[in-house]
PDB file of C-alpha atoms in Angstrom:
ATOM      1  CA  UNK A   1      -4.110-127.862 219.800  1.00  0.00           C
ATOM      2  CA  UNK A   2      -5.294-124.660 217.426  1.00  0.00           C
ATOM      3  CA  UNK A   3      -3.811-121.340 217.629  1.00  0.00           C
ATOM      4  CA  UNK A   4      -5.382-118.273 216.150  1.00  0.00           C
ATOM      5  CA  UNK A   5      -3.143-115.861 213.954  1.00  0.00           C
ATOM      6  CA  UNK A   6      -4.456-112.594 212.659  1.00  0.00           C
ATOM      7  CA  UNK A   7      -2.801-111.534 209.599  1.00  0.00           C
ATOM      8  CA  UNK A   8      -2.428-115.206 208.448  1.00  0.00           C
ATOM      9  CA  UNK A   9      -2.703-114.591 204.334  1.00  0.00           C
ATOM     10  CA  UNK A  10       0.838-112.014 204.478  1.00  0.00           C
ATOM     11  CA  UNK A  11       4.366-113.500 204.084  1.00  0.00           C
ATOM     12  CA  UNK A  12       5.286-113.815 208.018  1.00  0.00           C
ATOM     13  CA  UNK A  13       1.489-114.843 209.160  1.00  0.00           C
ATOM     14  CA  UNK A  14       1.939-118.006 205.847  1.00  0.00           C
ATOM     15  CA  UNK A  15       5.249-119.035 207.627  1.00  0.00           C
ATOM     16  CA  UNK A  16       3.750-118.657 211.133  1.00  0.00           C
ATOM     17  CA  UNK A  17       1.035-120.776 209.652  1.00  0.00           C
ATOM     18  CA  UNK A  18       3.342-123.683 208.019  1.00  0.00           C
ATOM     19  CA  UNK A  19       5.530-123.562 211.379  1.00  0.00           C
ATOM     20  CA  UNK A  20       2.650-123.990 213.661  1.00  0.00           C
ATOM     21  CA  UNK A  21       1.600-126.955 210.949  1.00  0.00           C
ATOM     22  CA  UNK A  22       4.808-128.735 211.095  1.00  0.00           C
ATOM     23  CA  UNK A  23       4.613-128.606 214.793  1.00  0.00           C
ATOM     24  CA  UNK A  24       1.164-130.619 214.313  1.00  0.00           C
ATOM     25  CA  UNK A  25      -0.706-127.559 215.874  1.00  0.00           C
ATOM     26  CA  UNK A  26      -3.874-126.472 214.113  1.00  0.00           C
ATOM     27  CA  UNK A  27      -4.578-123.243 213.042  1.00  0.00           C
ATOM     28  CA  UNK A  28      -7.154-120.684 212.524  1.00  0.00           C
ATOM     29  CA  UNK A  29      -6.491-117.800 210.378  1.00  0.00           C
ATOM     30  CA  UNK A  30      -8.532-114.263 209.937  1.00  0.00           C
ATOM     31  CA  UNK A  31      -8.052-111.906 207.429  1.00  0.00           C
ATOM     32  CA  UNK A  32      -9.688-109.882 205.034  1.00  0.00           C
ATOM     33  CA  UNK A  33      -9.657-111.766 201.744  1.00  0.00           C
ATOM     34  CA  UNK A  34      -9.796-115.548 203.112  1.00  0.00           C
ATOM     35  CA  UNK A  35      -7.138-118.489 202.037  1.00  0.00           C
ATOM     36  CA  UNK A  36      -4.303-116.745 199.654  1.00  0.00           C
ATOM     37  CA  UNK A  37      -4.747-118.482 196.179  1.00  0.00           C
ATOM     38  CA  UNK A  38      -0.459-119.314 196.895  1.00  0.00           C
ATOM     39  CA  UNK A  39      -0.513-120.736 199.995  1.00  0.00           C
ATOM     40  CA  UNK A  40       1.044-124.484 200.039  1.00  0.00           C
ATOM     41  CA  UNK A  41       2.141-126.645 202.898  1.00  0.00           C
ATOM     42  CA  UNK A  42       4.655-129.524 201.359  1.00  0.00           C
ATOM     43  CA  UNK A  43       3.269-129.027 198.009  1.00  0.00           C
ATOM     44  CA  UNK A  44      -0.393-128.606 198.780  1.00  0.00           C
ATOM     45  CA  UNK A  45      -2.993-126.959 200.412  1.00  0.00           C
ATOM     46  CA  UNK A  46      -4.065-128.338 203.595  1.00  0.00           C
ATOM     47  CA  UNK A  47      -7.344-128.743 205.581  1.00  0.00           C
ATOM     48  CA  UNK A  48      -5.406-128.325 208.866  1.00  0.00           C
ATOM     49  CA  UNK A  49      -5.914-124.374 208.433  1.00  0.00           C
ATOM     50  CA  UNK A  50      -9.390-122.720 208.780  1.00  0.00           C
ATOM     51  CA  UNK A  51      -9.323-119.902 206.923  1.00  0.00           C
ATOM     52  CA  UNK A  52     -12.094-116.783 207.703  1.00  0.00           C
ATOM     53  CA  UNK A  53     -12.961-114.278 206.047  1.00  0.00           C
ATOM     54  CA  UNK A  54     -13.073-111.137 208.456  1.00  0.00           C
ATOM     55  CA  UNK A  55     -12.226-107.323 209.295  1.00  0.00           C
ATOM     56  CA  UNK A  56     -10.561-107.244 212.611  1.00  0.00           C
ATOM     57  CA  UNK A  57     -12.282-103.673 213.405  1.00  0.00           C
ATOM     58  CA  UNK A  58     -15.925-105.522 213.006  1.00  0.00           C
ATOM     59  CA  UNK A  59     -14.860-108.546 215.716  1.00  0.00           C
ATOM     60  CA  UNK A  60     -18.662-109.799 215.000  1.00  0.00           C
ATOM     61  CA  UNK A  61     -17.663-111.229 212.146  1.00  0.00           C
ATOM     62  CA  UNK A  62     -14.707-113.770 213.754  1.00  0.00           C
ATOM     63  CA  UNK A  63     -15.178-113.603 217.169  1.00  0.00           C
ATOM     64  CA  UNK A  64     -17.263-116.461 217.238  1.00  0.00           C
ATOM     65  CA  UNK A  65     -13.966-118.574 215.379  1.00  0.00           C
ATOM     66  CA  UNK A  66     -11.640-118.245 218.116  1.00  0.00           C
ATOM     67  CA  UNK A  67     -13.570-119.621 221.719  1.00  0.00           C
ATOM     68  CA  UNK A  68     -11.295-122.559 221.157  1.00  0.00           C
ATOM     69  CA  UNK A  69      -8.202-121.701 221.161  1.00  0.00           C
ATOM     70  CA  UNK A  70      -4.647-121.919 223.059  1.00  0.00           C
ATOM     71  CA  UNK A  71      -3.242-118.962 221.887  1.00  0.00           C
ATOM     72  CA  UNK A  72      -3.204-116.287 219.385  1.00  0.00           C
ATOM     73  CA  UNK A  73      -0.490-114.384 217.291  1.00  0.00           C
ATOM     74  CA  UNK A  74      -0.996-111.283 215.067  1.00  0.00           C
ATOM     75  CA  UNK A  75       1.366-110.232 212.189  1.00  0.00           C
ATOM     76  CA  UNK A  76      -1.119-107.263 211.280  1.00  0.00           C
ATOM     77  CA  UNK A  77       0.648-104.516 209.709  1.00  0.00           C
ATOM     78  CA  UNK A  78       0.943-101.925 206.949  1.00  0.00           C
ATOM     79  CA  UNK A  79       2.014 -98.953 205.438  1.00  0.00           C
ATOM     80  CA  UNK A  80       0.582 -95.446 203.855  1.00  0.00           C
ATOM     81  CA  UNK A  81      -0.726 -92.690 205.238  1.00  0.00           C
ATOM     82  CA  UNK A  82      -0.149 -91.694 209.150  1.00  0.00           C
ATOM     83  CA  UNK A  83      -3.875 -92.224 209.733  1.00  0.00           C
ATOM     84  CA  UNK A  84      -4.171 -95.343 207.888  1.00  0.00           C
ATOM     85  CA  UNK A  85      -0.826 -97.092 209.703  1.00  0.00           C
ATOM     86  CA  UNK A  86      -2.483 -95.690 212.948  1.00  0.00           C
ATOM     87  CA  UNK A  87      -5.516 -97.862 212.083  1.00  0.00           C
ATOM     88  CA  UNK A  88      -4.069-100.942 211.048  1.00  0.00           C
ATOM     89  CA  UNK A  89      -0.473-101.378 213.295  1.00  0.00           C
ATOM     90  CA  UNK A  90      -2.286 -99.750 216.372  1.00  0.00           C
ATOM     91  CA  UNK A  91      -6.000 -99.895 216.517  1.00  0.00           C
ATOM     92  CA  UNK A  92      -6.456-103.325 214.513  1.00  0.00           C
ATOM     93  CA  UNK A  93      -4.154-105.232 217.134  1.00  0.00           C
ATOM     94  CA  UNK A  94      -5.280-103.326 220.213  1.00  0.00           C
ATOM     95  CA  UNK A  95      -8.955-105.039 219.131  1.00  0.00           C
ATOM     96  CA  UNK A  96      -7.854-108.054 218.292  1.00  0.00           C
ATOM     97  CA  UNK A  97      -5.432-108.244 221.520  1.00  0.00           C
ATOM     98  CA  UNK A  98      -9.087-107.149 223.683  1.00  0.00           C
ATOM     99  CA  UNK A  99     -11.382-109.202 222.007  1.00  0.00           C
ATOM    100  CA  UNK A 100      -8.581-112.665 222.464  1.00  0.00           C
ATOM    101  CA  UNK A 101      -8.665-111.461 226.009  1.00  0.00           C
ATOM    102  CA  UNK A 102     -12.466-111.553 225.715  1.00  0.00           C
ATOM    103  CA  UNK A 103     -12.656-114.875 224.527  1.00  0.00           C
ATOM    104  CA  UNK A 104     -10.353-116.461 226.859  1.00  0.00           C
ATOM    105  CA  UNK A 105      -7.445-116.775 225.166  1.00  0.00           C
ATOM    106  CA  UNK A 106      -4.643-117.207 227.688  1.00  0.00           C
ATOM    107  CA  UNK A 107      -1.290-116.327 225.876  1.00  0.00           C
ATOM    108  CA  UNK A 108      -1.084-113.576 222.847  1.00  0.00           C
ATOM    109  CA  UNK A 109       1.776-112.863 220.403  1.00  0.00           C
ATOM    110  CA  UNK A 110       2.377-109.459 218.223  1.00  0.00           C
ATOM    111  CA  UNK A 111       4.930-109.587 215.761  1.00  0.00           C
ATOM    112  CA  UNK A 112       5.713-105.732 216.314  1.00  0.00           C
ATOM    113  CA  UNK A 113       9.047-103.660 214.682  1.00  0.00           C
ATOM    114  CA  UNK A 114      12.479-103.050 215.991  1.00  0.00           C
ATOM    115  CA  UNK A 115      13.217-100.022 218.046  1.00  0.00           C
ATOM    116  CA  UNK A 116      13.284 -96.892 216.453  1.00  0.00           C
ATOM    117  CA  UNK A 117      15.039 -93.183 217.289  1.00  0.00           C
ATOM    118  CA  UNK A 118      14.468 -91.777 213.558  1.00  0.00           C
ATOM    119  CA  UNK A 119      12.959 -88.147 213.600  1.00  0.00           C
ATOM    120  CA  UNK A 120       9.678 -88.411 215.003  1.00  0.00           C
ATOM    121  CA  UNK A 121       7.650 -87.170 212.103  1.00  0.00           C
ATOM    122  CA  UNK A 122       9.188 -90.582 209.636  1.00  0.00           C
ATOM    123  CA  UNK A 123       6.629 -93.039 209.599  1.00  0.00           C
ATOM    124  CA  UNK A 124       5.192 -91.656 212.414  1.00  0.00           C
ATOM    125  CA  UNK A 125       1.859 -93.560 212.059  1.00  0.00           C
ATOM    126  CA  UNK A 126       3.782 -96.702 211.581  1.00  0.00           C
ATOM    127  CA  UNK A 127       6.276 -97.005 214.846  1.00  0.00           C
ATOM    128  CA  UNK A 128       3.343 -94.992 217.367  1.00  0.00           C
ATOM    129  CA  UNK A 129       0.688 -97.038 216.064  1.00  0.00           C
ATOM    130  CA  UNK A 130       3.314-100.066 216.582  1.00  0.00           C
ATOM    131  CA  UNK A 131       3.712 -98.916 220.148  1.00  0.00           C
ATOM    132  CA  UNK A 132       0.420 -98.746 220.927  1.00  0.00           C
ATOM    133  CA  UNK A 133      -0.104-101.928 220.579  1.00  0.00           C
ATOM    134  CA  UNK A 134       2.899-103.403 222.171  1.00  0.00           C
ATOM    135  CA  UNK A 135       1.564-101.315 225.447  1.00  0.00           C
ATOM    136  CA  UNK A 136      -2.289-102.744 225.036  1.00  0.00           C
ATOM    137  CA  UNK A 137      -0.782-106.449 225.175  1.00  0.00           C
ATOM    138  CA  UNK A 138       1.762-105.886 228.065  1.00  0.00           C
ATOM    139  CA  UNK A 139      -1.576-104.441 229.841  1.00  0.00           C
ATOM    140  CA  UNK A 140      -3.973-107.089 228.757  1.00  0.00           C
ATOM    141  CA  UNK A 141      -1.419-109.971 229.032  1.00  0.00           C
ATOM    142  CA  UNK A 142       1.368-108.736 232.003  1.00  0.00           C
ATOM    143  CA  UNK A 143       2.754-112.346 231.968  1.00  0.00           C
ATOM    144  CA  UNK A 144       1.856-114.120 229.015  1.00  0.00           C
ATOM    145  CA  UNK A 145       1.951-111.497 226.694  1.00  0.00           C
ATOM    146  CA  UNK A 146       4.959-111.703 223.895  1.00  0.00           C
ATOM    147  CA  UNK A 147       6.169-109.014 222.026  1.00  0.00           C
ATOM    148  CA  UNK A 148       8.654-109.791 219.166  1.00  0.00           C
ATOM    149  CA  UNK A 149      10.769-106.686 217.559  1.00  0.00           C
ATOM    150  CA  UNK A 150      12.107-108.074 214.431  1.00  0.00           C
ATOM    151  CA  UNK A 151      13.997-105.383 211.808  1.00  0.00           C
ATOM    152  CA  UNK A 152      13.835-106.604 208.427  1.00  0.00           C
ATOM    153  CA  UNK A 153      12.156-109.697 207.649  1.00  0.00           C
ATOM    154  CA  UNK A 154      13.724-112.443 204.990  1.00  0.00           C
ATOM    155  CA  UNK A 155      12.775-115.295 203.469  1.00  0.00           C
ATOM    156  CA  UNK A 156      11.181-116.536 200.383  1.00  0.00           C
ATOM    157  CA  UNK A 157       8.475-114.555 199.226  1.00  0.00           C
ATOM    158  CA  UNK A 158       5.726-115.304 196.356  1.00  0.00           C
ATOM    159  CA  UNK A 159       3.467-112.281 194.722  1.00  0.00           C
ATOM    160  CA  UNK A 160       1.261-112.238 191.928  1.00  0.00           C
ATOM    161  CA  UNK A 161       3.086-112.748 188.434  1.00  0.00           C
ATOM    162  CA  UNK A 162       1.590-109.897 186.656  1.00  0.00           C
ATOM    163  CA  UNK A 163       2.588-111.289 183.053  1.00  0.00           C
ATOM    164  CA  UNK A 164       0.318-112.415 180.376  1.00  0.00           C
ATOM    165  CA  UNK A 165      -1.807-115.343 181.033  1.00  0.00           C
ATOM    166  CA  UNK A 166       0.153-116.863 178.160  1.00  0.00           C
ATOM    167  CA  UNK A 167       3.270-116.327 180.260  1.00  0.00           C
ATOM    168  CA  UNK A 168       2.040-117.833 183.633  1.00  0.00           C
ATOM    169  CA  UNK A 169       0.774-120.828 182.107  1.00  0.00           C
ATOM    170  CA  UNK A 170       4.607-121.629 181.182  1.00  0.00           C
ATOM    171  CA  UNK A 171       6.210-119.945 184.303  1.00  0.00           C
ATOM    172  CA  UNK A 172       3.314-120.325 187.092  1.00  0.00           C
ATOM    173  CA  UNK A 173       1.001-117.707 188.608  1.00  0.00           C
ATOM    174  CA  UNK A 174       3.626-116.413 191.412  1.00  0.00           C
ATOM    175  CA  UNK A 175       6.956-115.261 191.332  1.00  0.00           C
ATOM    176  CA  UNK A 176       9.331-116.097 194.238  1.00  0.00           C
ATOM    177  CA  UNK A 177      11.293-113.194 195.454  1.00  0.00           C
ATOM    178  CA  UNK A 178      14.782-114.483 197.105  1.00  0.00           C
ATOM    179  CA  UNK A 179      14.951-111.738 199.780  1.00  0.00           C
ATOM    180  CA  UNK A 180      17.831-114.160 201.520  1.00  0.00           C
ATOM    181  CA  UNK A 181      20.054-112.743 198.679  1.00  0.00           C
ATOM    182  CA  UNK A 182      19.606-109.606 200.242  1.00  0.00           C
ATOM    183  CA  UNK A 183      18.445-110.369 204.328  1.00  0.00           C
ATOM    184  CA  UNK A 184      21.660-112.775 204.881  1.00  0.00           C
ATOM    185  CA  UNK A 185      24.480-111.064 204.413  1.00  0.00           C
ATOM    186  CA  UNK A 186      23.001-108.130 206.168  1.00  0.00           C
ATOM    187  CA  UNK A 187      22.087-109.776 208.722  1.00  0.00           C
ATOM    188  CA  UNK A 188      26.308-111.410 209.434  1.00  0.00           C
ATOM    189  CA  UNK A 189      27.656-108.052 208.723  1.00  0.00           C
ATOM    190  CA  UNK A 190      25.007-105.812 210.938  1.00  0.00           C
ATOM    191  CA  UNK A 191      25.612-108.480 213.999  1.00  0.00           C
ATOM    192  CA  UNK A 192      29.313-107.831 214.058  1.00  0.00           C
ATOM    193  CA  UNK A 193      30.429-105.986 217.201  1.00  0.00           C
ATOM    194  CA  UNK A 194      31.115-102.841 215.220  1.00  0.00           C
ATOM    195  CA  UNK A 195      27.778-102.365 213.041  1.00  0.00           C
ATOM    196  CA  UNK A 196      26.039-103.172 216.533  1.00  0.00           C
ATOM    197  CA  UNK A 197      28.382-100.199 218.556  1.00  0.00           C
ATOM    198  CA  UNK A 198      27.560 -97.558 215.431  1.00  0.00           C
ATOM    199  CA  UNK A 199      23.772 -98.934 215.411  1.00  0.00           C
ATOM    200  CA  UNK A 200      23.822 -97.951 219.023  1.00  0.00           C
ATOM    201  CA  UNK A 201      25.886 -94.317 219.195  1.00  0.00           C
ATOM    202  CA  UNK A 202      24.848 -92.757 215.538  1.00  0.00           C
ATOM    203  CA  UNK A 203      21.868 -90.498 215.378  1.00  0.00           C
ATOM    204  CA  UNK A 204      18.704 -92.495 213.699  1.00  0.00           C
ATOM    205  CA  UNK A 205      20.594 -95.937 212.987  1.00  0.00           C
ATOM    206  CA  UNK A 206      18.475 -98.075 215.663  1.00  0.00           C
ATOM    207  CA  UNK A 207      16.432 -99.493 212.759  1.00  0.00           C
ATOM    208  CA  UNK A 208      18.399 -98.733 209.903  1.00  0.00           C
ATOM    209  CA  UNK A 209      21.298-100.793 211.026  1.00  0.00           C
ATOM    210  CA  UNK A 210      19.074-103.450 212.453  1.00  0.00           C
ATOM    211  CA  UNK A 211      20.330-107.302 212.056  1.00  0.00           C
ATOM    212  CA  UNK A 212      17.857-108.300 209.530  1.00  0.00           C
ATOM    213  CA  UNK A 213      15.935-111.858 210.331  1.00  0.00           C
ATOM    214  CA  UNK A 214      14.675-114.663 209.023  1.00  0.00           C
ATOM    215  CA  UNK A 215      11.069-115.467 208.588  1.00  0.00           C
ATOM    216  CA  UNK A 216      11.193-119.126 209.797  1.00  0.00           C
ATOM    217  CA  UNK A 217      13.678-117.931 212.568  1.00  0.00           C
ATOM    218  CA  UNK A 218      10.933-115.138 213.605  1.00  0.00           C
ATOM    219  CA  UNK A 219       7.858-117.666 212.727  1.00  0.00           C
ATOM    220  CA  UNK A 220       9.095-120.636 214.865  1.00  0.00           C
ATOM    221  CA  UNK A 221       9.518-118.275 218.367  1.00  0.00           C
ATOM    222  CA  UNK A 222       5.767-116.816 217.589  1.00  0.00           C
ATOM    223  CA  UNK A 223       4.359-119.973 217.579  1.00  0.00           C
ATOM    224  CA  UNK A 224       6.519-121.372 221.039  1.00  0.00           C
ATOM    225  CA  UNK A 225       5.134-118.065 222.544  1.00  0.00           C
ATOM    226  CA  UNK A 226       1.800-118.781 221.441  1.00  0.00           C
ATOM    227  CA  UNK A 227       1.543-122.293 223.116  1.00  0.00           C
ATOM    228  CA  UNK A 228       3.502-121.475 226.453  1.00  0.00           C
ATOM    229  CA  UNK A 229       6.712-123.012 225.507  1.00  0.00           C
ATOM    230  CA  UNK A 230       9.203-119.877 226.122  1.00  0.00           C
ATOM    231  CA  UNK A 231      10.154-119.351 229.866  1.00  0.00           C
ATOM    232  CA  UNK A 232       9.031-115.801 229.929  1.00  0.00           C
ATOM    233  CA  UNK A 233      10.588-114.868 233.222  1.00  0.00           C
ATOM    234  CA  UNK A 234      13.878-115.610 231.848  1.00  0.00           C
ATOM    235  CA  UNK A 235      13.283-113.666 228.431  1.00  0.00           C
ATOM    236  CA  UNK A 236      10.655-110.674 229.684  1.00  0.00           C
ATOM    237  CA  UNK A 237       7.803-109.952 227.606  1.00  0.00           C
ATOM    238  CA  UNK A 238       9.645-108.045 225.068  1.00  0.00           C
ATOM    239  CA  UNK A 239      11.885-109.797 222.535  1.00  0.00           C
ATOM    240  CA  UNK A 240      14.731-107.827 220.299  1.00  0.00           C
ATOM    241  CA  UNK A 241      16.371-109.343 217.726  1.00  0.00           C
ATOM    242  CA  UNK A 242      19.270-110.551 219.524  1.00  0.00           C
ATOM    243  CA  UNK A 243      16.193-112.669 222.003  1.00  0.00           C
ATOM    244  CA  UNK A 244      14.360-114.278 219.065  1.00  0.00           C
ATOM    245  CA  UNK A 245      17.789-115.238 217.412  1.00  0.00           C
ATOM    246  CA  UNK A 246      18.554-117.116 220.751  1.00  0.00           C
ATOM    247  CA  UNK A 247      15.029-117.773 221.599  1.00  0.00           C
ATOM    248  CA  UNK A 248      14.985-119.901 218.053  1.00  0.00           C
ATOM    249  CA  UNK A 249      18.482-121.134 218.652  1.00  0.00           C
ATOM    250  CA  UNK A 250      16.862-122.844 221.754  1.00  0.00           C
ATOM    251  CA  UNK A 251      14.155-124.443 220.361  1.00  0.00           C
ATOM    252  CA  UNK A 252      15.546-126.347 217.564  1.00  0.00           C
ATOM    253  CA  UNK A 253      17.980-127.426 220.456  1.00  0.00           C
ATOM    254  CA  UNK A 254      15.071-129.263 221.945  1.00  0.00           C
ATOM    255  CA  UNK A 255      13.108-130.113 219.276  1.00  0.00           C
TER     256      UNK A 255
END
């Protein structure tokens, strides 16, 4: 089996990646730059991931890399300007999400954001563009079409040491930022019954007081949606935070 995620070189597409791996499912990724020079798998690099080079907006470029595939998942998103988060978190997906249907894909997977009732005009470009999407995939997939709405994401995450070369020589060329530290005990305090009732009645707290999640909890129900293995009829299309929790709780059950 191959899967196809868009997005694949950013910190949730790399643990999308290693969970679809461990699962033994193949994987192509596309993305702008290629392979990301700190991606391992175990310790190493691994031949099990295709990696191309491609724009999503110019789908000549890719299309051709995913006529084989069982399913696809995108984890495209960004920040900046309102146009520019328009662009990537709305128009980006909605082609990728047409051109999958194009190619025969049968089951597609967005990683989108959490619900949202901040004032409209904060990060406006980011939640619409967000939404967009989410509607394209419930209209180009109506029943195996997945729509995950994590908050904050945690995990492990590596970026570029910028020290001397000196200095990485001794310490390596990534850092690895513990966002756990942080993302955990967040996440047991904002699930308690009161941080969920003030999340739900206070003016602008639907994302701000959102559980936070982790990656391999939010990686591991991307790539079940991607190969048919969630009971959609029992979740719907659309999964909150509280759903992938469970959703993830179920399938290490049966793993």
């Amino acid at each position: 089996r191959r899967i196809v995620v868009f997005g694949g070189n950013g910190f949730v597409g790399q643990n999308v990646i290693k969970t679809a791996l461990q699962a033994g499912i193949n994987v192509t990724s596309i993305n702008r730059s290629g392979e990301p020079s700190n991606f391992r798998w175990e310790g190493k690099t691994t031949a099990a991931v295709k990696w191309c080079v491609g724009d999503i907006m110019n789908a000549g470029s890719w299309v051709h890399e995913i006529s084989e595939v069982c399913g696809a998942i995108s984890c495209v998103g960004a920040f900046g300007s309102d146009e520019f988060m328009e662009k990537v978190n709305g128009d980006a997906n909605i082609r990728a999400i047409s051109e999958a249907l194009n190619a025969g894909i049968p089951r597609f997977v967005y990683v989108s954001t959490v619900e949202n009732n901040l004032p409209s005009f904060f990060l406006k470009g980011y939640f619409n563009g967000k939404r967009r999407a989410e509607q394209a995939l419930l209209d180009a997939y109506p029943t195996t079409g997945v729509v995950l709405r994590p908050g904050f994401i945690y995990g492990s995450r590596e970026i570029p040491n910028p020290a001397p070369s000196a200095v990485k020589a001794v310490v390596g060329s990534t850092i690895k930022i513990p966002l756990g530290l942080l993302g955990k005990p967040l996440e047991t305090v904002f699930s308690t019954a009161p941080m969920s009732k003030l999340r739900a009645t206070l003016p602008g707290m639907q994302a701000i007081l959102a559980p936070p999640i982790a990656v391999q909890c939010l990686a591991r129900v991307a790539v079940a949606g991607a190969i048919g293995s969630i009971d959609l009829q029992t979740t719907g299309n659309i999964l909150k935070i509280e759903d992938i929790v469970r959703e993830s709780r179920r399938i290490q059950q049966v793993e």
